[in-house]
mmCIF file of C-alpha atoms in Angstrom:
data_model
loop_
_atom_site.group_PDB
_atom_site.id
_atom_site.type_symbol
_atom_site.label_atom_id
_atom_site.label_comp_id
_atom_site.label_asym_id
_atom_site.label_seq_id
_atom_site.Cartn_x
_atom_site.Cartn_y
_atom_site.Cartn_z
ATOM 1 C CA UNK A 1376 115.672 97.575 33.534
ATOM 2 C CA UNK A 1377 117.657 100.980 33.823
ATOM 3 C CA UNK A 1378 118.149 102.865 30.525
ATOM 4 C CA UNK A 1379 120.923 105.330 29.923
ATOM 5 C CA UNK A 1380 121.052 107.399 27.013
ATOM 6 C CA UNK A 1381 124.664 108.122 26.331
ATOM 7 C CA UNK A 1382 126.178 111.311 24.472
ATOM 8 C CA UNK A 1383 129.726 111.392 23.244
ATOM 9 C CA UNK A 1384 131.046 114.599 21.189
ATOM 10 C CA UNK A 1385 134.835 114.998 22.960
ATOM 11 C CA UNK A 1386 136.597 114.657 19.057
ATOM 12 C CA UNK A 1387 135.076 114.932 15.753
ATOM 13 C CA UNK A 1388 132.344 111.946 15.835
ATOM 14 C CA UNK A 1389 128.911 112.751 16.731
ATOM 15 C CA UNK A 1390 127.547 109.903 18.705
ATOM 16 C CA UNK A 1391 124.445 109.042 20.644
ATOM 17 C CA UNK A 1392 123.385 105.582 22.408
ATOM 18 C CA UNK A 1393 121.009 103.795 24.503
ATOM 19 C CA UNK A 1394 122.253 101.028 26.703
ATOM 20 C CA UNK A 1395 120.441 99.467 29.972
ATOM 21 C CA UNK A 1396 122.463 98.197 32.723
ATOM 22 C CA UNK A 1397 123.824 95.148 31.601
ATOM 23 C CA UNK A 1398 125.849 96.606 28.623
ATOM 24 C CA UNK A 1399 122.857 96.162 25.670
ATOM 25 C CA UNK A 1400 123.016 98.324 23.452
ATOM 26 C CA UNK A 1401 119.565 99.197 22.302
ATOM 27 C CA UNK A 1402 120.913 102.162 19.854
ATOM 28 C CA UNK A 1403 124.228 103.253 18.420
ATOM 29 C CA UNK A 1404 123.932 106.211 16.508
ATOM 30 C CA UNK A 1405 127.144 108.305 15.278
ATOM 31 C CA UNK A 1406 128.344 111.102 12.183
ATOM 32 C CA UNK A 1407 131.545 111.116 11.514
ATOM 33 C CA UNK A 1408 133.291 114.201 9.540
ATOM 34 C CA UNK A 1409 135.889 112.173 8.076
ATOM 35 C CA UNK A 1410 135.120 113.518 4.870
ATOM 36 C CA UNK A 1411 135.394 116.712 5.911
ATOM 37 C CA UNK A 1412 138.072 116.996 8.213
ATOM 38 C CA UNK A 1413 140.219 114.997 5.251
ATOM 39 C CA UNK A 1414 141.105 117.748 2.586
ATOM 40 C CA UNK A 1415 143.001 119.351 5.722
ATOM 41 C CA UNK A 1416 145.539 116.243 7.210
ATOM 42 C CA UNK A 1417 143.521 116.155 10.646
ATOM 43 C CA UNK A 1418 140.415 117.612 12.791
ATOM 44 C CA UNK A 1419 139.892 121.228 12.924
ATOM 45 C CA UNK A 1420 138.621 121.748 16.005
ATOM 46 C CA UNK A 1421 136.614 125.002 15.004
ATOM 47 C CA UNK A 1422 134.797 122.766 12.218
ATOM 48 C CA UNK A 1423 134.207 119.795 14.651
ATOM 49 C CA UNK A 1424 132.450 121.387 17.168
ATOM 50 C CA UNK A 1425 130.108 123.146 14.694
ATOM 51 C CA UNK A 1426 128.984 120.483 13.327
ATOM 52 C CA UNK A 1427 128.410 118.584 16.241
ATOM 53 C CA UNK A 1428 125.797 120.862 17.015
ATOM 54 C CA UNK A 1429 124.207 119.965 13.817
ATOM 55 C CA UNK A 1430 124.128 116.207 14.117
ATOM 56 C CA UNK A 1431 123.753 116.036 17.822
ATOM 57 C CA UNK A 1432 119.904 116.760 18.025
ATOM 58 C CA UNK A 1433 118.777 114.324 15.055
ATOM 59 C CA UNK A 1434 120.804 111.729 16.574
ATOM 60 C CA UNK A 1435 118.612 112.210 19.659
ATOM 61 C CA UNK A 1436 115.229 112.234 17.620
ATOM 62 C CA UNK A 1437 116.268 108.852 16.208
ATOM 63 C CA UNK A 1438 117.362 106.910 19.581
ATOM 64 C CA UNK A 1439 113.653 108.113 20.458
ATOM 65 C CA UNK A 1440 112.051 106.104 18.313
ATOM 66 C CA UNK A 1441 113.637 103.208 20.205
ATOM 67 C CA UNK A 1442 112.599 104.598 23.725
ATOM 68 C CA UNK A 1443 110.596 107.027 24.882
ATOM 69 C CA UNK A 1444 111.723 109.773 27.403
ATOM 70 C CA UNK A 1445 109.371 108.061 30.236
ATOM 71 C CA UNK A 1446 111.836 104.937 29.683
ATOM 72 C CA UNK A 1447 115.677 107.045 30.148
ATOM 73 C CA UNK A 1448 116.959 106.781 33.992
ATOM 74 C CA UNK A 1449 119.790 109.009 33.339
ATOM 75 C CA UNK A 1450 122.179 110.474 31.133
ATOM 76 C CA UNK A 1451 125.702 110.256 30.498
ATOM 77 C CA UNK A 1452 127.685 112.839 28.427
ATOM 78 C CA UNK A 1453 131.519 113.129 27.934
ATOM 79 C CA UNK A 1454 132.825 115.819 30.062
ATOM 80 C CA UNK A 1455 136.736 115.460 29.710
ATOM 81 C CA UNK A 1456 139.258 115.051 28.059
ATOM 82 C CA UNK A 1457 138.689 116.316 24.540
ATOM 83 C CA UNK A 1458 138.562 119.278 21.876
ATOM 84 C CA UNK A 1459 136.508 122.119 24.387
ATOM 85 C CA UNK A 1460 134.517 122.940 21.944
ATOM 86 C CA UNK A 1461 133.562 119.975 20.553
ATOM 87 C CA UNK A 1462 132.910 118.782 24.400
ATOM 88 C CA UNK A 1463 130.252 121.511 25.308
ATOM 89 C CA UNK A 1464 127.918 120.816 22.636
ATOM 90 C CA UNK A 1465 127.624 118.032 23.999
ATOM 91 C CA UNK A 1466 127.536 119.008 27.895
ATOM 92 C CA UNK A 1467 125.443 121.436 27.360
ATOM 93 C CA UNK A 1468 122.851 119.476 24.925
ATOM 94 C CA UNK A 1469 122.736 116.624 27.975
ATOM 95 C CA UNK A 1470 122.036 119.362 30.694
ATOM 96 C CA UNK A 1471 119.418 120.544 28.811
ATOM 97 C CA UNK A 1472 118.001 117.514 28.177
ATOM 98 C CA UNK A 1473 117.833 116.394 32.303
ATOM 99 C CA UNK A 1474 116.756 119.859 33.011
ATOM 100 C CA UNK A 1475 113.656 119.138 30.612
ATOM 101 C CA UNK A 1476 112.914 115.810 31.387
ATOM 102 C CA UNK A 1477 113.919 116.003 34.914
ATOM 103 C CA UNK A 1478 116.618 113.404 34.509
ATOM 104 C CA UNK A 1479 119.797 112.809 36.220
ATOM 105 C CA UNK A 1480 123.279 113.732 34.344
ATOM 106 C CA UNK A 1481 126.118 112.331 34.967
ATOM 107 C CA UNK A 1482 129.580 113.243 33.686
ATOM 108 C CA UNK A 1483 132.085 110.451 32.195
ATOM 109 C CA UNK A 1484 135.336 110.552 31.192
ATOM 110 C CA UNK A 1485 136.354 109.224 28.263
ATOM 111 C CA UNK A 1486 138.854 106.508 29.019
ATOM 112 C CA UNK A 1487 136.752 105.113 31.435
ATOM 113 C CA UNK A 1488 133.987 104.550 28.625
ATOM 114 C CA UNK A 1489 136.987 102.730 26.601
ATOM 115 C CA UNK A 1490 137.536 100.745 29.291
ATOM 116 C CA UNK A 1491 134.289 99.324 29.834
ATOM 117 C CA UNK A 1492 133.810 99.400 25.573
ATOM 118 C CA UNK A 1493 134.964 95.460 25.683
ATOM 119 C CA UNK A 1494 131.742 94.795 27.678
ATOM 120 C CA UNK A 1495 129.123 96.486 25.412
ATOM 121 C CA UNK A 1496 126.730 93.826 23.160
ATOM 122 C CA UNK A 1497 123.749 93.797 21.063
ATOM 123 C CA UNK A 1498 121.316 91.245 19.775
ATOM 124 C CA UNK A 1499 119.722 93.695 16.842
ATOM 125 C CA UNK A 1500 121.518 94.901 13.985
ATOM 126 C CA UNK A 1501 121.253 98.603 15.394
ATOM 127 C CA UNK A 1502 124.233 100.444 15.039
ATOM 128 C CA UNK A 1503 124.061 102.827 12.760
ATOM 129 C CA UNK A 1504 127.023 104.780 11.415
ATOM 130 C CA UNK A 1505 127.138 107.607 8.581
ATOM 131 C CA UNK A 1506 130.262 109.622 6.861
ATOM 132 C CA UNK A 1507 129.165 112.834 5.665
ATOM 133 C CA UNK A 1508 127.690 111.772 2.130
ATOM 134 C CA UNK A 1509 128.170 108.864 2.480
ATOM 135 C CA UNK A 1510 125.163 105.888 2.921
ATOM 136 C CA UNK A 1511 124.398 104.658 6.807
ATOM 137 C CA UNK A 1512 125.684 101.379 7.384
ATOM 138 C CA UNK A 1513 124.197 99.161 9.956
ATOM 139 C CA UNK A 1514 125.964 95.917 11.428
ATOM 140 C CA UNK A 1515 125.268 93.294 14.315
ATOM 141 C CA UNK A 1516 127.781 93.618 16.938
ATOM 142 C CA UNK A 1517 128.631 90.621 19.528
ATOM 143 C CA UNK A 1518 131.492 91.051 21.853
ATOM 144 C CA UNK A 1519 134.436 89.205 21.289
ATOM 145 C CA UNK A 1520 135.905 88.173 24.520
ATOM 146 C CA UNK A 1521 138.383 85.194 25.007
ATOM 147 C CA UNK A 1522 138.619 82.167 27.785
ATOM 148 C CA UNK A 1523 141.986 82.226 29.057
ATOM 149 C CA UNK A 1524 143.457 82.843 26.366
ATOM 150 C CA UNK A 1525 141.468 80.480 23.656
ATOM 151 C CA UNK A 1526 139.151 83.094 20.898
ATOM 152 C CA UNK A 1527 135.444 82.217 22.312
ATOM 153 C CA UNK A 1528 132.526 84.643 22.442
ATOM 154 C CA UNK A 1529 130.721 84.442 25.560
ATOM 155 C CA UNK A 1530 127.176 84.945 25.996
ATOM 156 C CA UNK A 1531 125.543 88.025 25.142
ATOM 157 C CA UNK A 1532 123.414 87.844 27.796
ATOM 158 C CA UNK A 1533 126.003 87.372 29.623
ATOM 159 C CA UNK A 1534 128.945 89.863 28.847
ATOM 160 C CA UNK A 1535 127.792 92.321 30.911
ATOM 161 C CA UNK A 1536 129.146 90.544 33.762
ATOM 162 C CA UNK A 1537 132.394 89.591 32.462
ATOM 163 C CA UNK A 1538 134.264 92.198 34.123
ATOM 164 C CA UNK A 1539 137.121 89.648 36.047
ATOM 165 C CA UNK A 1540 139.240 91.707 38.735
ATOM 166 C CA UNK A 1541 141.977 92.180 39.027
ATOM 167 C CA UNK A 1542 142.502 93.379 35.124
ATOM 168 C CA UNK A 1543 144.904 95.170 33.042
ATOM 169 C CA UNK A 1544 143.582 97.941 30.505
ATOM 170 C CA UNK A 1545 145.369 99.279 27.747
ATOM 171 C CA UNK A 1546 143.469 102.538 26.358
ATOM 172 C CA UNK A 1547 145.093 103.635 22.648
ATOM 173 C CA UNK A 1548 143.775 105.928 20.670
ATOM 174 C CA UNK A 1549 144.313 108.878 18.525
ATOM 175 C CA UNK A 1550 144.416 111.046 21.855
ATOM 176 C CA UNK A 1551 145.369 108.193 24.129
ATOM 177 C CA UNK A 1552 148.180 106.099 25.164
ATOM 178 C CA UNK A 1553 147.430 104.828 29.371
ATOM 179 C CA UNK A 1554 147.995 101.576 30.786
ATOM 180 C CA UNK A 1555 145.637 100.852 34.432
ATOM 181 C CA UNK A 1556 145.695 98.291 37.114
ATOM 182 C CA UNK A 1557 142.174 97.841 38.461
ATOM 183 C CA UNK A 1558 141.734 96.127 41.721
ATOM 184 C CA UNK A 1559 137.585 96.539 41.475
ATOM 185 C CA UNK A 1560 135.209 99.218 39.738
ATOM 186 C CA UNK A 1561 136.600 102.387 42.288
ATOM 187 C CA UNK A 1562 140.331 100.687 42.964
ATOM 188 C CA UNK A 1563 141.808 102.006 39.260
ATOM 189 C CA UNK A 1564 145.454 103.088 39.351
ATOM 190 C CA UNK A 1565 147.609 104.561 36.162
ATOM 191 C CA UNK A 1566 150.688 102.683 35.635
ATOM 192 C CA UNK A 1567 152.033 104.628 32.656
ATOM 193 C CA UNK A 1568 150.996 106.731 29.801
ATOM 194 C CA UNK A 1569 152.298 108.148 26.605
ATOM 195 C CA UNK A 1570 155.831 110.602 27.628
ATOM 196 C CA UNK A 1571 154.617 112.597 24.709
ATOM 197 C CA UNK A 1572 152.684 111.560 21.470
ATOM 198 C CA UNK A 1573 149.952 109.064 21.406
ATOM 199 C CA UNK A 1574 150.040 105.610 19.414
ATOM 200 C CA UNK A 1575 147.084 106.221 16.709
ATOM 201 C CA UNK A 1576 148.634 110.553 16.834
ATOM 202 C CA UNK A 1577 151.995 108.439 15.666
ATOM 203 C CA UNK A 1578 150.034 106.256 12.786
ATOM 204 C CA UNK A 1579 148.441 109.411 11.644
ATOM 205 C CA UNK A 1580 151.403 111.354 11.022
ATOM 206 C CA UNK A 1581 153.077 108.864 8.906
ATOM 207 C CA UNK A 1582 149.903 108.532 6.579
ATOM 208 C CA UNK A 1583 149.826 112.554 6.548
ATOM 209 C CA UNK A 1584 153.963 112.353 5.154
ATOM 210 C CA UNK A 1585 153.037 109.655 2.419
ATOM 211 C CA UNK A 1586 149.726 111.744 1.690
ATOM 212 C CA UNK A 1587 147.566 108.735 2.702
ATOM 213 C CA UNK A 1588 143.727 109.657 3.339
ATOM 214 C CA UNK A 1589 142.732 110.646 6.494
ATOM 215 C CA UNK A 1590 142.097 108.568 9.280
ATOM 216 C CA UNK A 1591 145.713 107.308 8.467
ATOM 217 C CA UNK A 1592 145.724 104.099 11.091
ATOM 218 C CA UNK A 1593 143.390 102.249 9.103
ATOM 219 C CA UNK A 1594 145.104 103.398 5.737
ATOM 220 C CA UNK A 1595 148.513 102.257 7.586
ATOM 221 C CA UNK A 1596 147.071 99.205 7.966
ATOM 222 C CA UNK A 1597 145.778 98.223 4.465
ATOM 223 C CA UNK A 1598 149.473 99.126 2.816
ATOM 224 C CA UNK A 1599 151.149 97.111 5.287
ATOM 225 C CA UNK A 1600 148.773 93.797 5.151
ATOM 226 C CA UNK A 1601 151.189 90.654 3.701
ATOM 227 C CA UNK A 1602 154.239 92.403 3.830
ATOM 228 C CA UNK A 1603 156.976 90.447 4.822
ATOM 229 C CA UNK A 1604 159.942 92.217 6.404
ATOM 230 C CA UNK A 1605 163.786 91.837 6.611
ATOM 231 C CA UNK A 1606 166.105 91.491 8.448
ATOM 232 C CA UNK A 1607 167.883 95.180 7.721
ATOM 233 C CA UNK A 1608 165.210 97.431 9.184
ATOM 234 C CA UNK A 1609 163.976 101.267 8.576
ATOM 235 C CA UNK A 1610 162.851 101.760 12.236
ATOM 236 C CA UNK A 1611 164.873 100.457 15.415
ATOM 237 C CA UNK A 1612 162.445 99.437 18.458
ATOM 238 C CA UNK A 1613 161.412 101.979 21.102
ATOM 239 C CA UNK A 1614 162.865 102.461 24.591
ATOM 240 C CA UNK A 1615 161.543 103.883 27.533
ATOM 241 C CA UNK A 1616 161.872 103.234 31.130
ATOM 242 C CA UNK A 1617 159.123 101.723 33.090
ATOM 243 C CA UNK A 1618 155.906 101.511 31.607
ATOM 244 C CA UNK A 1619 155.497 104.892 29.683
ATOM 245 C CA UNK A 1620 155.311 105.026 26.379
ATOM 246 C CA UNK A 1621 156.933 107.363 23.278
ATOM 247 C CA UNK A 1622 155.753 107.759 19.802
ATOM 248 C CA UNK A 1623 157.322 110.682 18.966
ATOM 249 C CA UNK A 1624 160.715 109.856 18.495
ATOM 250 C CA UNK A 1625 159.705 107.050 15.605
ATOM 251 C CA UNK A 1626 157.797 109.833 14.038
ATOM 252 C CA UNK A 1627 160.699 112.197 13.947
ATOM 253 C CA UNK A 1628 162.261 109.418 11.837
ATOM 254 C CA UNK A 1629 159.782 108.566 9.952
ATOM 255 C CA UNK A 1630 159.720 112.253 8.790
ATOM 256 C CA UNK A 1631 163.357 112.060 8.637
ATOM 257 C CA UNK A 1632 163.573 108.995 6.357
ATOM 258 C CA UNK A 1633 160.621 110.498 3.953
ATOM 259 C CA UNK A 1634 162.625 113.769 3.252
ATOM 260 C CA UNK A 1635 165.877 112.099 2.558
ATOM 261 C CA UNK A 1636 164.754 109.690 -0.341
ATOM 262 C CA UNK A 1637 162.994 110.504 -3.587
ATOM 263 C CA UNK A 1638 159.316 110.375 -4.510
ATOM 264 C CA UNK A 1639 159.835 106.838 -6.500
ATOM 265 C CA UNK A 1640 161.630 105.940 -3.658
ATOM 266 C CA UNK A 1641 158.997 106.486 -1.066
ATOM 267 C CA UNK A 1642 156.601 105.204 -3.985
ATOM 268 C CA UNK A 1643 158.642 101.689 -3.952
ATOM 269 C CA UNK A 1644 159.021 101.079 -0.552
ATOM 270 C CA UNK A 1645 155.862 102.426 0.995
ATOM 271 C CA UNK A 1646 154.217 99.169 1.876
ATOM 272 C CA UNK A 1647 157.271 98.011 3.540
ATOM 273 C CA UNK A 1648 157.929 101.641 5.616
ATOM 274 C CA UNK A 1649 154.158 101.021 6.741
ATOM 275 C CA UNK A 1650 154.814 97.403 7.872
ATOM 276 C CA UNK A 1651 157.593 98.328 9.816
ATOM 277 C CA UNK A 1652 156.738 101.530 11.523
ATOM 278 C CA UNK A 1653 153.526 99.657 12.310
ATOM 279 C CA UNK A 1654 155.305 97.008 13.751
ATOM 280 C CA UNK A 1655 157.372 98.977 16.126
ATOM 281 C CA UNK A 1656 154.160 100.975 17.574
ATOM 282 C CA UNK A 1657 152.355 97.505 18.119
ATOM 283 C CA UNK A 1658 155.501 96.040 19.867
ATOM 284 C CA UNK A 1659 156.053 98.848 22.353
ATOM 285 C CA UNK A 1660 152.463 99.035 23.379
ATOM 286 C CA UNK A 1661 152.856 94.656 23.865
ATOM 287 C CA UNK A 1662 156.162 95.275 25.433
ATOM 288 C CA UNK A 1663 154.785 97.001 27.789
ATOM 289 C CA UNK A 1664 151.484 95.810 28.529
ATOM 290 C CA UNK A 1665 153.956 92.589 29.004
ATOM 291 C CA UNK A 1666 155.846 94.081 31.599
ATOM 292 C CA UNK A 1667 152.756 95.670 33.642
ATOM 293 C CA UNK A 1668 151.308 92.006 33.544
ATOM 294 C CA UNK A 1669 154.392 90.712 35.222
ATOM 295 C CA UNK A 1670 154.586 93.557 37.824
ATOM 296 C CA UNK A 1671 150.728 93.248 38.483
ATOM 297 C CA UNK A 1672 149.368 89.705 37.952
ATOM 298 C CA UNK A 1673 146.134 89.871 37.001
ATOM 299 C CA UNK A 1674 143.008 87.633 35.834
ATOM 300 C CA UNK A 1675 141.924 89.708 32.396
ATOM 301 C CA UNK A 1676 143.245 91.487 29.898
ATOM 302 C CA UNK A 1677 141.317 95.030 28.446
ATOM 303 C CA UNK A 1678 142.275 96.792 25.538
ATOM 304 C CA UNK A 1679 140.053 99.819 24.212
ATOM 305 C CA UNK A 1680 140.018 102.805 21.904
ATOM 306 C CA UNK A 1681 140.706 103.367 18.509
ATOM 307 C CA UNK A 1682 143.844 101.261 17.842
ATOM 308 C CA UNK A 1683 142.551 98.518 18.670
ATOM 309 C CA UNK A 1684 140.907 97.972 15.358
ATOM 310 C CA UNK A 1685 144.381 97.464 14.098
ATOM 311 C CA UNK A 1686 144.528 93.371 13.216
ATOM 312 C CA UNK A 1687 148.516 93.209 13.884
ATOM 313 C CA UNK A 1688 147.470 94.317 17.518
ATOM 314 C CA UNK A 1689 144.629 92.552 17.766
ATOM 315 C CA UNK A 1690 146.583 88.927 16.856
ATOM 316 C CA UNK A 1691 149.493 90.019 18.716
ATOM 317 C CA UNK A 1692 147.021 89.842 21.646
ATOM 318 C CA UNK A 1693 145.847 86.852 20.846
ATOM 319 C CA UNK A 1694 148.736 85.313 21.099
ATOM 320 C CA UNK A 1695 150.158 86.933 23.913
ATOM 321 C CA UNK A 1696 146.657 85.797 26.497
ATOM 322 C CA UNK A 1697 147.460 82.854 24.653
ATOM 323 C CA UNK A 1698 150.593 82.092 26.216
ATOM 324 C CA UNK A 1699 150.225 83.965 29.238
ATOM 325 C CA UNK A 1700 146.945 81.515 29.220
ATOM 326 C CA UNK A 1701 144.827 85.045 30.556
ATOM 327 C CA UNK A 1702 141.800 86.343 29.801
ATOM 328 C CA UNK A 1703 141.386 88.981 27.102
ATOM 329 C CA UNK A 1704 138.764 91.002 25.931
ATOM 330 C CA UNK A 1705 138.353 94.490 22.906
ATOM 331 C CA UNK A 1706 135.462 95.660 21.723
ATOM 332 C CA UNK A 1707 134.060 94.932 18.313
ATOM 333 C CA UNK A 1708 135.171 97.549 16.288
ATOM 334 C CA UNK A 1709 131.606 100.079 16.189
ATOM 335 C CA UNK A 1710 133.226 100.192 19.920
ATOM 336 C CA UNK A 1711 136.780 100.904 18.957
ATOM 337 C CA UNK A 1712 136.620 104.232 18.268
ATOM 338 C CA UNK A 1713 134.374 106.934 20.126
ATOM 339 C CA UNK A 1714 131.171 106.148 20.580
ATOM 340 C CA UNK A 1715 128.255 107.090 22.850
ATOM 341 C CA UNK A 1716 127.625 103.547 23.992
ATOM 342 C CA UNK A 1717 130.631 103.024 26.166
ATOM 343 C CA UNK A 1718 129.734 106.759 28.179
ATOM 344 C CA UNK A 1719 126.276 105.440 28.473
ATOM 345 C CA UNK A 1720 127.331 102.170 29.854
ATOM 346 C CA UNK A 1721 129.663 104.157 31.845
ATOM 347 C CA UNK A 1722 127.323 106.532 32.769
ATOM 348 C CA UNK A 1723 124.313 103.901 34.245
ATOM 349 C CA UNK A 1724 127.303 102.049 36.118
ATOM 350 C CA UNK A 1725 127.850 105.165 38.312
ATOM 351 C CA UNK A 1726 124.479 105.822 38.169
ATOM 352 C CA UNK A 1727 123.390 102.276 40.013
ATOM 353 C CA UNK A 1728 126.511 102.889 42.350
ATOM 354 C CA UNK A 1729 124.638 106.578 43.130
ATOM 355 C CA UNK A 1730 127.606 108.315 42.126
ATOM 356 C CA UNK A 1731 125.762 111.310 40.283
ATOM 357 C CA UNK A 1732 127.529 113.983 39.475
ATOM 358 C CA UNK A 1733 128.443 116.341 36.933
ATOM 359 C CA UNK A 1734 132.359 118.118 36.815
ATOM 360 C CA UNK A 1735 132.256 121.058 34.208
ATOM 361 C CA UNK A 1736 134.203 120.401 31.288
ATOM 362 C CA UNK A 1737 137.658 120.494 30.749
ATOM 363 C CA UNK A 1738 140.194 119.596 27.547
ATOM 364 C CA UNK A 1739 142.273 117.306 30.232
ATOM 365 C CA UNK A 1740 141.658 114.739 33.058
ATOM 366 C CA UNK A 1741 141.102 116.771 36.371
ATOM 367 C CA UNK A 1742 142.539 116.101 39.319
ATOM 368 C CA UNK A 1743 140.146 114.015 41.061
ATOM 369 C CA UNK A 1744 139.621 111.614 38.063
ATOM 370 C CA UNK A 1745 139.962 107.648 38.909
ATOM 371 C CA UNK A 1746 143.033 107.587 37.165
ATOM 372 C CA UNK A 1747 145.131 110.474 38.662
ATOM 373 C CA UNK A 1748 146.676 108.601 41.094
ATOM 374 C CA UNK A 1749 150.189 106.604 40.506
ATOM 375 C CA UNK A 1750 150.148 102.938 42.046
ATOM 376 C CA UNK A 1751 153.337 102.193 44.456
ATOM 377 C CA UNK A 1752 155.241 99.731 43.048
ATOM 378 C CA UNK A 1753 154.847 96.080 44.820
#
């Protein structure tokens, strides 16, 4: 069976993967620089790419002691969108690599990995993940994909081919807010996407004003769990026309509201500021994910990237298939955020289709990506 090894480095996590053609993932490798990237509020994009080029290699050694070269069809490396730097380690490690094995690369861009990140499965406990000083931690993954709405995972050996068109994906991330209508695996069209900021950019920024540790989404997250809200609220909902999305007016008031009150203020009500700002990001992303679902009926449901880990969106999805009685499927959270297995996945699916090619990097999507072209309305 066709192997890809996968190689993601378009942010600050190092990550490297094997996965064969029907979304197993035989290795899940990734360094994170958390830790490092903390004591300044965010990623520094000089001190991400360097140390990709640190981790990158030993990540490679590792995934082959699962495979050996003889057993890799092809490659697939993250090419766009994403911190330049950061992305030509990468691009440049991967053409290397096919040069010297004489194996096929094949460029992928990054939302279309989280797209397909639903779909990856394992039957081994062999991810392994790793914050600078911190211990690896390995996990078993299975996907978690529903039946019409009812929670029931599928398969593993089957997942792979659970991929029901015509579908709906929601990608949200730190650097991504797009919402697609795919007809088949060539027919993708973007209905909307962020006006400005992006939704996990917007849950950042408020855990950089209360001093939170960085990554703030999942630190958002944690204050807000069991609060309940009232009625009188800090943030009003968002409004935007059609089926883009903006963040960056709530975090104008979020910054707003912080400077206004008092440090026992802020210390008083911060659980309840996170609950509701958190709120108000998960509602406009439903809102409109609502709307595109009754402008384009479709049979599934897909919502990938970082954000996604976030349990208020992941029940308010839930419910939502639930009602709408539609299929629904996110990745388990190893596949949340970036991760080599999705580009290898994505990578072996063009591969098989004999779509190889490799576009030179670039920090944004290029004009001849999947995605570039707006859908007419119905």
């Amino acid at each position: 069976m066709p192997i890809a090894l996968g190689i993601e480095t378009s942010c600050d996590d190092t990550c490297v993967s094997l996965v064969n053609e029907r979304g197993q993932v035989l290795f899940n490798g990734a360094q994170n620089q958390d830790l490092l990237h903390d004591r300044y509020g965010g990623i520094v994009p000089e001190l991400a790419g360097r140390n990709h080029s640190l981790y990158l290699l030993p990540l490679i050694e590792k995934a082959l002691k699962i495979v050996s070269v003889n057993q890799i069809d092809v490659i697939g490396v993250t090419n766009r969108p994403g911190l330049l730097g950061s992305l030509l380690v990468g691009y440049v490690t991967a053409q290397t690599l096919g040069m010297t094995w004489n194996k096929p690369v094949i460029g992928v861009n990054h939302i279309e990995g989280h797209i397909l990140s639903p779909f990856l499965w394992s039957k081994e406990k062999i991810t392994e993940k790793q914050t600078l000083s911190n211990p690896s931690k390995i996990s078993a993954e299975k996907p978690l994909i529903s039946q019409a709405g009812k929670r029931s995972v599928i398969s593993p050996e089957d997942s792979g081919t659970q991929i029901l068109y015509p579908l709906l994906a929601l990608i949200v991330s730190g650097g991504h807010s797009h919402l697609f209508y795919m007809k088949g695996e060539e027919e993708v069209f973007l209905l909307g996407c962020t006006l400005d900021d992006s939704a996990g950019e917007a849950l950042d920024k408020l855990a950089r004003l209360l001093e939170l540790p960085f990554p703030g989404g999942p630190q958002i997250e944690r204050q807000a769990r069991g609060v309940l809200l009232p009625e009188k609220r800090f943030f009003s909902r968002i409004n935007t026309k059609g089926l883009a999305f903006s963040f960056s007016g709530i975090k104008s008031a979020a910054r707003r509201l912080i400077e206004s009150h008092s440090p026992e203020w802020l210390k008083e009500n911060q659980e309840r500021l996170c609950a509701e700002y958190q709120q108000v990001i998960v509602s406009h992303l439903m809102e409109k994910l609502d709307l595109a679902f009754q402008l384009y009926p479709c049979r599934q449901v897909v919502i990938g990237g970082g954000v996604i880990a976030n349990g208020l969106l992941r029940d308010s999805l839930k419910k939502w298939a639930f009602e709408k009685k539609v299929e629904w499927a996110v990745p388990q959270p190893s596949y949340c955020t970036d991760n080599a297995a999705m580009i290898a996945f994505a990578g072996i699916r063009q591969f098989l289709r004999g779509k190889i090619h490799l576009s030179a990097c670039s920090p944004r999507h290029l004009e001849k990506d999947f995605f570039s072209r707006q859908i007419l309305p119905s």
